[in-house]
Short mmCIF file of C-alpha atoms and ligand atoms in Angstrom, two decimals:
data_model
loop_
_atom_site.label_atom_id
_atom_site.label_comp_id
_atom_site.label_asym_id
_atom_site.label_seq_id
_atom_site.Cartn_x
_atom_site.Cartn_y
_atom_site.Cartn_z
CA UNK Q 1401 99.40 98.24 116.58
CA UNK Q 1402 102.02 99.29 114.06
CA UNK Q 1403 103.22 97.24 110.83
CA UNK Q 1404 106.68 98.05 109.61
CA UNK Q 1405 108.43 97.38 106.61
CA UNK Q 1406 111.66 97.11 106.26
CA UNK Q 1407 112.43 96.88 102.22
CA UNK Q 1408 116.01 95.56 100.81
CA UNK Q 1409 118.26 97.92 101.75
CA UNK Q 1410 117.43 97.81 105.33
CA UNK Q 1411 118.27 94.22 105.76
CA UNK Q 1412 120.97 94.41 103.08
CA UNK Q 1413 124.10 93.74 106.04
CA UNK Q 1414 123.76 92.71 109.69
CA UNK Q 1415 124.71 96.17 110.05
CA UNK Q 1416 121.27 96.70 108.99
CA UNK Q 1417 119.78 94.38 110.79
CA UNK Q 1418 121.37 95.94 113.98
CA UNK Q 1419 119.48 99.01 112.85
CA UNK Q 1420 116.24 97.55 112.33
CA UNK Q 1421 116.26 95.54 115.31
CA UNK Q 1422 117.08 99.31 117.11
CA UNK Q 1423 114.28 100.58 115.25
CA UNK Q 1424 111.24 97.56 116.32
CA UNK Q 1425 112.61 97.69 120.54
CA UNK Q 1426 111.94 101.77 119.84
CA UNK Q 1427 108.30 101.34 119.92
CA UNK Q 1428 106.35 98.43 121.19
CA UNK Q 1429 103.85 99.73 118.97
CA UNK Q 1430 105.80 97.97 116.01
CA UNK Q 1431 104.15 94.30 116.32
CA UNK Q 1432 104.48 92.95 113.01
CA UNK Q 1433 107.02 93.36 111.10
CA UNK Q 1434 107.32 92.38 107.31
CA UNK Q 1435 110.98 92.17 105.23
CA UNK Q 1436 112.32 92.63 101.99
CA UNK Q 1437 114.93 90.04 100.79
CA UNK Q 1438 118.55 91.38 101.34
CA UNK Q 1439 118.92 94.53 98.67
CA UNK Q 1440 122.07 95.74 97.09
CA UNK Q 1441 124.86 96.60 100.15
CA UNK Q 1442 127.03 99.23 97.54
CA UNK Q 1443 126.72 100.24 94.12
CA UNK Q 1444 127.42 96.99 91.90
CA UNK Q 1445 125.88 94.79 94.47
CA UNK Q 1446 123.19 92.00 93.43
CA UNK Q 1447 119.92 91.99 94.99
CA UNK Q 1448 119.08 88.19 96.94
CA UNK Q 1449 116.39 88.31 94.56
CA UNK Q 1450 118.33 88.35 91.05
CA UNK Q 1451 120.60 85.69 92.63
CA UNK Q 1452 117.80 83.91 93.13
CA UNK Q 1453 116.13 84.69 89.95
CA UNK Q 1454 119.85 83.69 87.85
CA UNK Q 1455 119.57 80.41 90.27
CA UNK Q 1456 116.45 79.50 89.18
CA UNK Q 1457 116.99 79.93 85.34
CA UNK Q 1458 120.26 78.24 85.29
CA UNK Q 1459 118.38 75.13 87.30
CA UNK Q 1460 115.58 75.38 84.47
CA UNK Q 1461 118.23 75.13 81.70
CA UNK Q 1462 119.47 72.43 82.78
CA UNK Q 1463 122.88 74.08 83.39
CA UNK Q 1464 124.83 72.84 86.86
CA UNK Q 1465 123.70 75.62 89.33
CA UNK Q 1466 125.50 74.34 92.65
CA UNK Q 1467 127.77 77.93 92.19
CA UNK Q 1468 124.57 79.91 92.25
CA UNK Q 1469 123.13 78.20 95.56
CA UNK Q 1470 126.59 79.17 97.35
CA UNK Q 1471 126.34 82.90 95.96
CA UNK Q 1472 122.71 83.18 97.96
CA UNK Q 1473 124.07 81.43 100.76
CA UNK Q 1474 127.02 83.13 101.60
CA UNK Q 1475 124.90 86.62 101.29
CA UNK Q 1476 122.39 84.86 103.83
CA UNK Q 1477 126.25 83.71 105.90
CA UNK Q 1478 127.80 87.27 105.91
CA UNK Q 1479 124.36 88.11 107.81
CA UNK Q 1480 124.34 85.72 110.12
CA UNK Q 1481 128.23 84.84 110.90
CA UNK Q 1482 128.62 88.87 112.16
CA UNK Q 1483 125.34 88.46 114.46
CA UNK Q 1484 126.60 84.86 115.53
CA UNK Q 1485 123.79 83.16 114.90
CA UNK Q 1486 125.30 79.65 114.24
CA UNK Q 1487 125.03 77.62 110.93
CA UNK Q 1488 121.61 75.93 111.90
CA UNK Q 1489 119.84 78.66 109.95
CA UNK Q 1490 122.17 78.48 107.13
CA UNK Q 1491 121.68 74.73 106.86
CA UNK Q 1492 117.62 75.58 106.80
CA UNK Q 1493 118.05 77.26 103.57
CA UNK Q 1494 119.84 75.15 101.70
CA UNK Q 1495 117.20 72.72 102.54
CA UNK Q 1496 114.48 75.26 101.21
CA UNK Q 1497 116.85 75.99 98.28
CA UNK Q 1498 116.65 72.07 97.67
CA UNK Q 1499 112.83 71.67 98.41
CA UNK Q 1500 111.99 73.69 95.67
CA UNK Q 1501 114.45 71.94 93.23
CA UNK Q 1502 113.34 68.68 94.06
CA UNK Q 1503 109.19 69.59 94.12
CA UNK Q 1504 107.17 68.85 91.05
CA UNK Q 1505 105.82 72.25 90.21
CA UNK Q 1506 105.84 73.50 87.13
CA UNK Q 1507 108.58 76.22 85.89
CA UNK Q 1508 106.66 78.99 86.39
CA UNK Q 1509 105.91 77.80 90.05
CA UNK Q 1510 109.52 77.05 90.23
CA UNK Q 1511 110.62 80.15 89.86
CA UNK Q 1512 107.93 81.37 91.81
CA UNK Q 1513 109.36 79.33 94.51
CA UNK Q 1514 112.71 80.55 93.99
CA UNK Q 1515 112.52 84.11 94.01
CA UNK Q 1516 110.34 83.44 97.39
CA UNK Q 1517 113.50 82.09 99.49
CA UNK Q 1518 115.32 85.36 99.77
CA UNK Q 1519 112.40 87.37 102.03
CA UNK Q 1520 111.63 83.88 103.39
CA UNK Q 1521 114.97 83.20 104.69
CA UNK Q 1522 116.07 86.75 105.69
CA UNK Q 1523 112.02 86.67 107.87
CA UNK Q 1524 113.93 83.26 109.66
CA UNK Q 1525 116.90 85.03 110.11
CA UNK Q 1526 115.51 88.10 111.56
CA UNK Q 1527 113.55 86.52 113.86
CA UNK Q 1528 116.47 84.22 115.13
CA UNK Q 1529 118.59 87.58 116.06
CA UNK Q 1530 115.66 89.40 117.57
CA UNK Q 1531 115.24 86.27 120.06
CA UNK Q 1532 118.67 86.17 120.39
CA UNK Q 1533 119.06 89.83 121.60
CA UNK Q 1534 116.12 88.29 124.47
CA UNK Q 1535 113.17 89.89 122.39
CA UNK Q 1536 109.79 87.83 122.00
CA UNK Q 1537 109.73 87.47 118.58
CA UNK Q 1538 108.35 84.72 115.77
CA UNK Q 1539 108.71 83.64 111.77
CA UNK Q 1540 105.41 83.48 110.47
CA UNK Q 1541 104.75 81.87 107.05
CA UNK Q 1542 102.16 83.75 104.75
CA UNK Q 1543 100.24 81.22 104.86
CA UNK Q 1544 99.64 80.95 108.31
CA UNK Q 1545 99.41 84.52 108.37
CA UNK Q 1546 96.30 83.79 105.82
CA UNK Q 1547 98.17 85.51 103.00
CA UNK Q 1548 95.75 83.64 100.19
CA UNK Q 1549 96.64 85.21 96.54
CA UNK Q 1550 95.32 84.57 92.98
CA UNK Q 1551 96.90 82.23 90.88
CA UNK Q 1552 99.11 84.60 88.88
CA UNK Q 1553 102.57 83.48 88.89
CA UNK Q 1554 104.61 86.79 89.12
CA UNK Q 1555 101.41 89.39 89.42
CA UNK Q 1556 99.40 87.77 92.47
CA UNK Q 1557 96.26 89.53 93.59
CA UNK Q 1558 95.13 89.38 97.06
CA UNK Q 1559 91.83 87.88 97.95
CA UNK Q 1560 89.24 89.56 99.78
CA UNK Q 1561 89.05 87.19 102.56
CA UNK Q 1562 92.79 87.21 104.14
CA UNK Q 1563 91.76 90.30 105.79
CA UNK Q 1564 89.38 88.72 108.16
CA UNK Q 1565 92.66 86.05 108.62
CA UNK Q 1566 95.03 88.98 108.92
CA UNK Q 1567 92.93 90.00 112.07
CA UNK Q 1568 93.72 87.42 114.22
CA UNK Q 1569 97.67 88.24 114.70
CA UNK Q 1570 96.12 90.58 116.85
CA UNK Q 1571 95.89 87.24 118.92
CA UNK Q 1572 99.83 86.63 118.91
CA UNK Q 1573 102.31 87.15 121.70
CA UNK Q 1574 105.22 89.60 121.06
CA UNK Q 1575 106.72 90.27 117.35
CA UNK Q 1576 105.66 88.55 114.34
CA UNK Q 1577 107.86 88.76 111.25
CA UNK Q 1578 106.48 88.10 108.41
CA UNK Q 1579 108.38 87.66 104.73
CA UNK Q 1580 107.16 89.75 102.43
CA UNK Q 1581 106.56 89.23 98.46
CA UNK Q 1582 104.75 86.39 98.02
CA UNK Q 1583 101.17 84.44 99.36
CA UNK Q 1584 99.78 81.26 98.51
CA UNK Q 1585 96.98 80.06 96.60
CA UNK Q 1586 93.93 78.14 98.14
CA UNK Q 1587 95.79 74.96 96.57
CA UNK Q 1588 98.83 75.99 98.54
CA UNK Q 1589 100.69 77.09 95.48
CA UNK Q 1590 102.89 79.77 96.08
CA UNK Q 1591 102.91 82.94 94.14
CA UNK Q 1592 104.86 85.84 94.49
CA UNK Q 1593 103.77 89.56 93.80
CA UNK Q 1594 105.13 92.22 91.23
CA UNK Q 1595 108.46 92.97 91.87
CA UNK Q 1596 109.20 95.20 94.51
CA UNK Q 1597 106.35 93.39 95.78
CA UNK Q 1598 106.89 93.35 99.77
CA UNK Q 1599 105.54 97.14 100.09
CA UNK Q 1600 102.30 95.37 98.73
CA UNK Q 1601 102.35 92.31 101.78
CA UNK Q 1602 103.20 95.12 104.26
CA UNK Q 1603 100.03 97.36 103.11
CA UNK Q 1604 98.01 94.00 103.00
CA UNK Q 1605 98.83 93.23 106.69
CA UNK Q 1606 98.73 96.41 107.85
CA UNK Q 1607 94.78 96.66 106.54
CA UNK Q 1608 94.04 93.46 107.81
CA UNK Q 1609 95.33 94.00 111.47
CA UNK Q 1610 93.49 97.35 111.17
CA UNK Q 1611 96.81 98.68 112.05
CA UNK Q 1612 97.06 102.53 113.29
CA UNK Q 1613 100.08 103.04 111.29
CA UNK Q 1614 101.68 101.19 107.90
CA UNK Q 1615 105.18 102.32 108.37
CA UNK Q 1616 107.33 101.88 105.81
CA UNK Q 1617 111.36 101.94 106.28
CA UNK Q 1618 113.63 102.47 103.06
CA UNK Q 1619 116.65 104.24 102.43
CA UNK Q 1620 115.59 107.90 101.90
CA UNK Q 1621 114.56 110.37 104.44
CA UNK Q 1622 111.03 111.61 102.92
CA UNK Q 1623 109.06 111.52 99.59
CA UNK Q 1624 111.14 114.86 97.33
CA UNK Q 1625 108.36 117.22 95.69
CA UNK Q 1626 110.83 116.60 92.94
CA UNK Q 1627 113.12 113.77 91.61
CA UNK Q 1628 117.12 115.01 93.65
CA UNK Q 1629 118.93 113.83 90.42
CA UNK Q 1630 117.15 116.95 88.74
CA UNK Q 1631 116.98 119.22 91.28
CA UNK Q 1632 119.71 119.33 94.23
CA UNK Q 1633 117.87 119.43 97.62
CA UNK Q 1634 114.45 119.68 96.94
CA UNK Q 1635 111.99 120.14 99.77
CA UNK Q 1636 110.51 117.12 101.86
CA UNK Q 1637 107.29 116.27 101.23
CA UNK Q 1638 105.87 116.03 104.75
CA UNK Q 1639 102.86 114.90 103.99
CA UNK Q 1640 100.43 113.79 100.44
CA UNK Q 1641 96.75 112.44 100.01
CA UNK Q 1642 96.98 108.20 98.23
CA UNK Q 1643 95.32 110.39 95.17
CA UNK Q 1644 98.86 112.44 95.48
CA UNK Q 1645 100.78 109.61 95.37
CA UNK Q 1646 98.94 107.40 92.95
CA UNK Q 1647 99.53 110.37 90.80
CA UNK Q 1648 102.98 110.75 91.61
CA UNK Q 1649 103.97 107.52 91.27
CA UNK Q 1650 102.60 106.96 87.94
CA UNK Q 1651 104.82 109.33 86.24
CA UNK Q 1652 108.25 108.20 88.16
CA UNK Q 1653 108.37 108.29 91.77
CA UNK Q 1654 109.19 105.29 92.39
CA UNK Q 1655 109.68 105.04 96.31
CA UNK Q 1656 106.41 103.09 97.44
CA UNK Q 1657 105.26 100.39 94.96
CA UNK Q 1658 102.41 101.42 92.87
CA UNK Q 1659 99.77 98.31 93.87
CA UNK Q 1660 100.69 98.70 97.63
CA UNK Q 1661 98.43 101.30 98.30
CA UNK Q 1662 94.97 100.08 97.17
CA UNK Q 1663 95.14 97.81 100.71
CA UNK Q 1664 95.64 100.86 103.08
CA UNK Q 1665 93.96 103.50 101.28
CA UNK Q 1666 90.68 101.10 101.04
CA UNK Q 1667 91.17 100.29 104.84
CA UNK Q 1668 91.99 103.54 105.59
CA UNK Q 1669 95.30 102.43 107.01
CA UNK Q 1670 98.07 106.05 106.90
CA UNK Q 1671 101.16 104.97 105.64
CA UNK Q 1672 104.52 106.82 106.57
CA UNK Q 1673 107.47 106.21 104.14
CA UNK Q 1674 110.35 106.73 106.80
CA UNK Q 1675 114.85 105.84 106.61
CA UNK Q 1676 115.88 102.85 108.30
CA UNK Q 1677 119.43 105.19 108.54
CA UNK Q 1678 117.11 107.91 110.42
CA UNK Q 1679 114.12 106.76 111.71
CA UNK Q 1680 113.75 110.27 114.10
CA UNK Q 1681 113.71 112.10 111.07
CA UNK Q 1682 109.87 112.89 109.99
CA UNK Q 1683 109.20 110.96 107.08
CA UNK Q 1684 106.66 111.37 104.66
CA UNK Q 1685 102.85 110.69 105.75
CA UNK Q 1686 100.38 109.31 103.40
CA UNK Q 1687 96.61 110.03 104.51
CA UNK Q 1688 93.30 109.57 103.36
CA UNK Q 1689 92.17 113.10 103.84
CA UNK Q 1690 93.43 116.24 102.12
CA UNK Q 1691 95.76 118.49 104.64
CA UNK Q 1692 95.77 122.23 104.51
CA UNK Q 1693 97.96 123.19 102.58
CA UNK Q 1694 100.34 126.17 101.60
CA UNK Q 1695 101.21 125.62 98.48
CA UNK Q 1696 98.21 123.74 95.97
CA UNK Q 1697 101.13 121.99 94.30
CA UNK Q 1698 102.58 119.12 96.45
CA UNK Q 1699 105.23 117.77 93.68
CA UNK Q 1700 106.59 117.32 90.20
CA UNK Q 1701 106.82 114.07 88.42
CA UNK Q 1702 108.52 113.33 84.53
CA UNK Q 1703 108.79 110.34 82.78
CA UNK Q 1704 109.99 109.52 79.21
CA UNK Q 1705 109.60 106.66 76.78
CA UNK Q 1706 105.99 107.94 75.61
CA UNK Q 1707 105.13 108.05 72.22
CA UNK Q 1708 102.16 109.68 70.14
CA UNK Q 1709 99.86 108.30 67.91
CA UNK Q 1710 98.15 110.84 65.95
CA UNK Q 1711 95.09 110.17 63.54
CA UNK Q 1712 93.61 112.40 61.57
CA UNK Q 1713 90.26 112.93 59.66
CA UNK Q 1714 88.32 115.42 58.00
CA UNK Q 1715 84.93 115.37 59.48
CA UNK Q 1716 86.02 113.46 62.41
CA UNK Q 1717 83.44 114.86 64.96
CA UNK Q 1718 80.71 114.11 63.13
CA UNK Q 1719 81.52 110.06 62.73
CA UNK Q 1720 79.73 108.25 65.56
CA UNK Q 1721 81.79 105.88 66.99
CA UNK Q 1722 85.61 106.76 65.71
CA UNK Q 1723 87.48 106.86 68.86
CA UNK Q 1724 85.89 103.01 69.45
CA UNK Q 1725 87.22 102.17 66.57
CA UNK Q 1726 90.36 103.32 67.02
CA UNK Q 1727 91.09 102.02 70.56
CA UNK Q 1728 88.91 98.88 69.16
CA UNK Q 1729 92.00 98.49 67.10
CA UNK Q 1730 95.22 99.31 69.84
CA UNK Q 1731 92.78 96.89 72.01
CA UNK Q 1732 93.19 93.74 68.86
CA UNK Q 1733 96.57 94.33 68.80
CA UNK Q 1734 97.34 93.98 72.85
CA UNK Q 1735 98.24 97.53 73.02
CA UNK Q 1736 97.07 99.36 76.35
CA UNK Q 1737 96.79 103.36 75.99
CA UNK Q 1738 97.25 106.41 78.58
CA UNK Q 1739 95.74 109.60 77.25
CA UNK Q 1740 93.09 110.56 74.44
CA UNK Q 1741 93.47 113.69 73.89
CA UNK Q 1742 90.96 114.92 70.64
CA UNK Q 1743 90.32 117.84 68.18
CA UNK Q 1744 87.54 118.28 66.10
CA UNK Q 1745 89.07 116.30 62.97
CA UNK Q 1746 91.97 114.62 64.88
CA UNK Q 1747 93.20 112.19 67.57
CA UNK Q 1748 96.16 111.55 69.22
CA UNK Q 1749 96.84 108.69 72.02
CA UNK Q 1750 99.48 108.52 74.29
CA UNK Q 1751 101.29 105.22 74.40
CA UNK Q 1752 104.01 103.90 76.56
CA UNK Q 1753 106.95 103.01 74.12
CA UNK Q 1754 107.23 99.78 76.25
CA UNK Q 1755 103.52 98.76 75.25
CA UNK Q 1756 104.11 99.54 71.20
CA UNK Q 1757 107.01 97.79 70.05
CA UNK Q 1758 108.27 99.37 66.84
CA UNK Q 1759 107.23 95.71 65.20
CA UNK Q 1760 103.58 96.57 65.17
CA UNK Q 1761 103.74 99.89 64.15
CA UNK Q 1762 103.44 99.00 60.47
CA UNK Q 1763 100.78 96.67 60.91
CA UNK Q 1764 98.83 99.00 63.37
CA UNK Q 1765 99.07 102.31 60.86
CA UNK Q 1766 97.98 100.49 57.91
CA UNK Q 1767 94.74 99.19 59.60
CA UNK Q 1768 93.95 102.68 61.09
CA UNK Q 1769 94.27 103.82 57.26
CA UNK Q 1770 92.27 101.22 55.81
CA UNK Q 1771 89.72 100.24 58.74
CA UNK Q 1772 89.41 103.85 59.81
CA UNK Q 1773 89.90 105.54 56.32
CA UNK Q 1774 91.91 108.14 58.20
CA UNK Q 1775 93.47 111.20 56.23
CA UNK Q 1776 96.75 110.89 57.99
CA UNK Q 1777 98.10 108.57 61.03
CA UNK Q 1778 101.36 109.09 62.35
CA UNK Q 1779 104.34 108.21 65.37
CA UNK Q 1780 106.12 110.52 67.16
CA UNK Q 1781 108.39 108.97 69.68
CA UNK Q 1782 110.46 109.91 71.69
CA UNK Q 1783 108.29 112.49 74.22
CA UNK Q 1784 108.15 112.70 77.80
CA UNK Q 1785 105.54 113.33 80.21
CA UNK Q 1786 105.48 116.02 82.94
CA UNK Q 1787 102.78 116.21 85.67
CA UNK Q 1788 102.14 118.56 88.86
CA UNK Q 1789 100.01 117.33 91.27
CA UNK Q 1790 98.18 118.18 94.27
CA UNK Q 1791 94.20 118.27 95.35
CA UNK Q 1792 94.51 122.03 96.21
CA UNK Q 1793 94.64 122.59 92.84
CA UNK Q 1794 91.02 122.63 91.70
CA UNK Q 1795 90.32 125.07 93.79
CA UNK Q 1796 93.40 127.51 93.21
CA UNK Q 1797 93.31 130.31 89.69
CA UNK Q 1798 96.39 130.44 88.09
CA UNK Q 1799 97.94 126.84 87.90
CA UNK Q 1800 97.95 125.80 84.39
CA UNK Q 1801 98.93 129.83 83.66
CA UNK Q 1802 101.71 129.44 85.96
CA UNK Q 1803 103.15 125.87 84.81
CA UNK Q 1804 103.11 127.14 80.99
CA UNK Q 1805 104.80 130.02 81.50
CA UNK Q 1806 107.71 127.92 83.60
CA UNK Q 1807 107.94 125.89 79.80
CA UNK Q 1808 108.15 128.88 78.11
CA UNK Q 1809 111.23 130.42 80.57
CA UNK Q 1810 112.46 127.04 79.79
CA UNK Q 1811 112.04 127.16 76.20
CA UNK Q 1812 110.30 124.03 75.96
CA UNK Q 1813 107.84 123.32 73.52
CA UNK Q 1814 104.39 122.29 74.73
CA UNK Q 1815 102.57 118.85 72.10
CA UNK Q 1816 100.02 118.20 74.94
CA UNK Q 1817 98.52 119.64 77.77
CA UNK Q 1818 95.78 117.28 79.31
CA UNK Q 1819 94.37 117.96 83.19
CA UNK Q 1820 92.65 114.81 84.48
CA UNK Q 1821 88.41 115.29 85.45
CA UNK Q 1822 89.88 114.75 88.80
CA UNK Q 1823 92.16 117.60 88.65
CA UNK Q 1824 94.51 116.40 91.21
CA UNK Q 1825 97.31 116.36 88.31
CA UNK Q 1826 98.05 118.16 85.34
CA UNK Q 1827 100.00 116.68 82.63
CA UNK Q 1828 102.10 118.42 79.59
CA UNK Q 1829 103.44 116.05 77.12
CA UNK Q 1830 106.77 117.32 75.49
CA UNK Q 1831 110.11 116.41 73.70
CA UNK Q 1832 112.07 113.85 76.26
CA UNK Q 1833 115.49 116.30 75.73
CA UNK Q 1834 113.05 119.08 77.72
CA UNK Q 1835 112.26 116.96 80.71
CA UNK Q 1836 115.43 118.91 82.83
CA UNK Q 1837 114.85 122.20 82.08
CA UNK Q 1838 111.50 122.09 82.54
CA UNK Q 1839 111.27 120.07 85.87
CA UNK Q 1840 114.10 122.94 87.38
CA UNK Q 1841 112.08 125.79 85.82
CA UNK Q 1842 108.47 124.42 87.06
CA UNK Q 1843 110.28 123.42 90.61
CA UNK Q 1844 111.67 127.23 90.66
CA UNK Q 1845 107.50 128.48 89.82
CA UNK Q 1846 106.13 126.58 92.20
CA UNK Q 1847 108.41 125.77 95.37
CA UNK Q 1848 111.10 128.70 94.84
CA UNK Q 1849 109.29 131.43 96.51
CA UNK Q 1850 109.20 128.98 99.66
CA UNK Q 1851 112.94 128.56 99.36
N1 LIG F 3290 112.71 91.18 96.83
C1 LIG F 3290 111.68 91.50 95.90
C2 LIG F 3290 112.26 92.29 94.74
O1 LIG F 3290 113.44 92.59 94.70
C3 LIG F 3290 110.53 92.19 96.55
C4 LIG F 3290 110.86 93.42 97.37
O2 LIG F 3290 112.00 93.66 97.72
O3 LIG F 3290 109.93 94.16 97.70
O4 LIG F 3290 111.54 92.61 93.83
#
């Protein structure tokens, strides 16, 4: 059994839908499917979910809101007016629309409940036009499915036992579809993931069926070694370890949602990230076990909006206990950290700009100074991080020799080089205005010989 996921840009139009519905009859292998809400259809375009999102603020301001039920509509009527799929379905959601309006949640729920209707409805309508093409095919709630989630409005967690309910689709006749996004508590509260959060109830099913393949469909052929807007055809990426990709991901690859794949990677479950607009084409695979390899390096990741905290102290290495201290101190002040890298007399930790606002800077410096009695404490903002990654590396001479001497071609300056215990990654902090030239010049070191 296969689970596929078909994420917003796949179901955008019934164009789309024509494709996915192409893409399940291709392979009776593809049982259960799970769906995004419609995504953008052109550049411009709102997502269902930020309608539904605007529609569910305006309703809690207590602003009239009739205007932003018809905008998610007529998205939902486009869809189903081109497959001719009659106004029943239509009707359906409006109800849901006003079900949610009417119930006595709170406003967190609310909007929960909201944001909820667009992978809901588009499941309903998906379903409808897979029957109607004479395929055996069902809507399944998540909480029939046995999707049961934590109560975090916004940030659900899964719960260990909706694997053992997961199982038992195994049980259903022909094609389930499932909406993606959201679960519900063991109150029956619903709660909806992170955004982007249907790549998370697709890896969820797919380790709960025990499925032989999590395929997900999006809009781009493969995973890039390297981010296209920096470097014009880059190679594929055919296939990565979930180490690989964690990796990846954290530093801006951005394809596969980072939470989704704890389920499959724990289950063992391989995930292929494939295009709904060419579902022949290879795709990229995502497997448990390391593949042999050519090249140690699988790809290149760079993000910016870092910043550096750096504290210094004479005598630093003999004070038992600093570095507590000092994240003792980030920790008070609800500010989570990245990297640590230490000299003998000083510190400096890597913060994302989003998790320092420039508010408690003041406030945060003067109690290093006076709590800490450090020498010197300063911000530098503004720096970028770099990483290449791949499990070959550990066992490969040369890397870190290699990647410098790409910065230096590039004439970028190096503040931090720091390669994780694991050494799947290695990371170079720099100035953000560096993060071009050195991506081309590192992509040129380690791919351009297999040009
Ligand atoms: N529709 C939700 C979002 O836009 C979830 C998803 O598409 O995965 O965040």
């Amino acid at each position: 059994m296969k689970v596929a996921k078909f994420g917003g840009s796949s179901v955008a139009s019934a164009h789309m839908l024509r494709k996915v519905a192409g893409i399940i009859q291709d392979d009776p292998e593809r049982r259960v499917i799970v769906v995004s809400a419609p995504g953008k259809r052109f550049d411009g375009d709102t997502k269902v979910t930020d309608l539904l999102i605007n529609l569910g603020e305006t309703f809690l301001n207590d602003e009239p809101y009739e205007k932003e039920i018809d905008l998610v509509i007529n998205r939902f009527k486009d869809i189903t007016d081109e497959l001719e799929l009659g106004d029943k379905i239509l009707k359906e959601i409006r109800q849901d629309i006003h079900d949610v309006i009417n119930s006595d949640y709170n406003s967190e729920l609310k909007l929960d409940a909201f944001k909820a209707v667009g992978e809901d409805s588009l499941a309903k309508v998906l379903s409808v036009y897979l029957q109607s093409i004479g395929m055996q095919a069902s809507y399944l709630n998540p909480k029939d499915a046995g999707i049961m989630v934590s109560d975090e409005p916004g940030h659900a967690q899964i719960l260990e036992e909706s694997f053992d309910y997961l199982y038992k689709l195994h049980e259903r006749e022909g094609i389930v579809v499932i909406p993606g996004f959201f679960g519900y508590t063991k109150e029956g509260k619903l709660i909806t993931f992170s955004r982007g959060g249907s790549d998370i109830t697709g890896s969820i099913v797919a380790a709960g069926v025990k499925a032989d393949l999590y395929e997900n469909f999006t809009d781009v052929d493969s995973v890039y070694c390297v981010n296209p807007n920096i470097v014009d055809n880059p190679r594929e990426i055919t296939s990565l370890t979930y180490k690989e990709m964690r990796e990846l991901s954290y530093a801006g690859f951005s394809v596969f949602h980072d939470e989704a794949l704890i389920p499959a990677f724990k289950a063992s479950i391989p995930v292929c990230i494939k295009n709904t607009n060419n579902p022949e084409g290879l795709g990229t695979y995502i497997v448990s076990e390391k593949h042999t390899s050519y090249n140690p390096v699988v790809g290149i990741a760079s993000d910016s909006g870092f910043l550096s905290l750096y504290v210094g102290k004479y005598l630093m290495n003999r004070e038992v206990g600093f570095g507590r201290r000092l994240l003792n101190i980030l920790e008070d002040e609800g500010i989570s950290f990245e990297h640590t890298p230490s000299g003998i007399d000083d510190m400096s930790v890597i913060i994302r700009e989003s998790n320092f606002p420039k508010r408690k800077e003041e406030r945060v410096v003067q109690r290093i100074k006076e709590e800490l009695k450090a020498d010197t404490v300063s911000i530098e903002r503004d720096l970028a991080m770099v990483m290449i990654v791949g499990e070959g590396m550990n066992s490969t001479v040369g890397i870190a020799q290699k990647a410098t001497e790409a910065f230096a071609n590039a004439a970028v300056n190096l503040e931090m080089i720091n390669q994780g215990s694991s050494e799947v990654s290695m990371m170079f902090g720099i100035k953000s205005s560096g993060i071009e030239a050195s991506v081309r010049s590192l992509y040129q070191a380690f791919f351009g010989e297999y040009e």
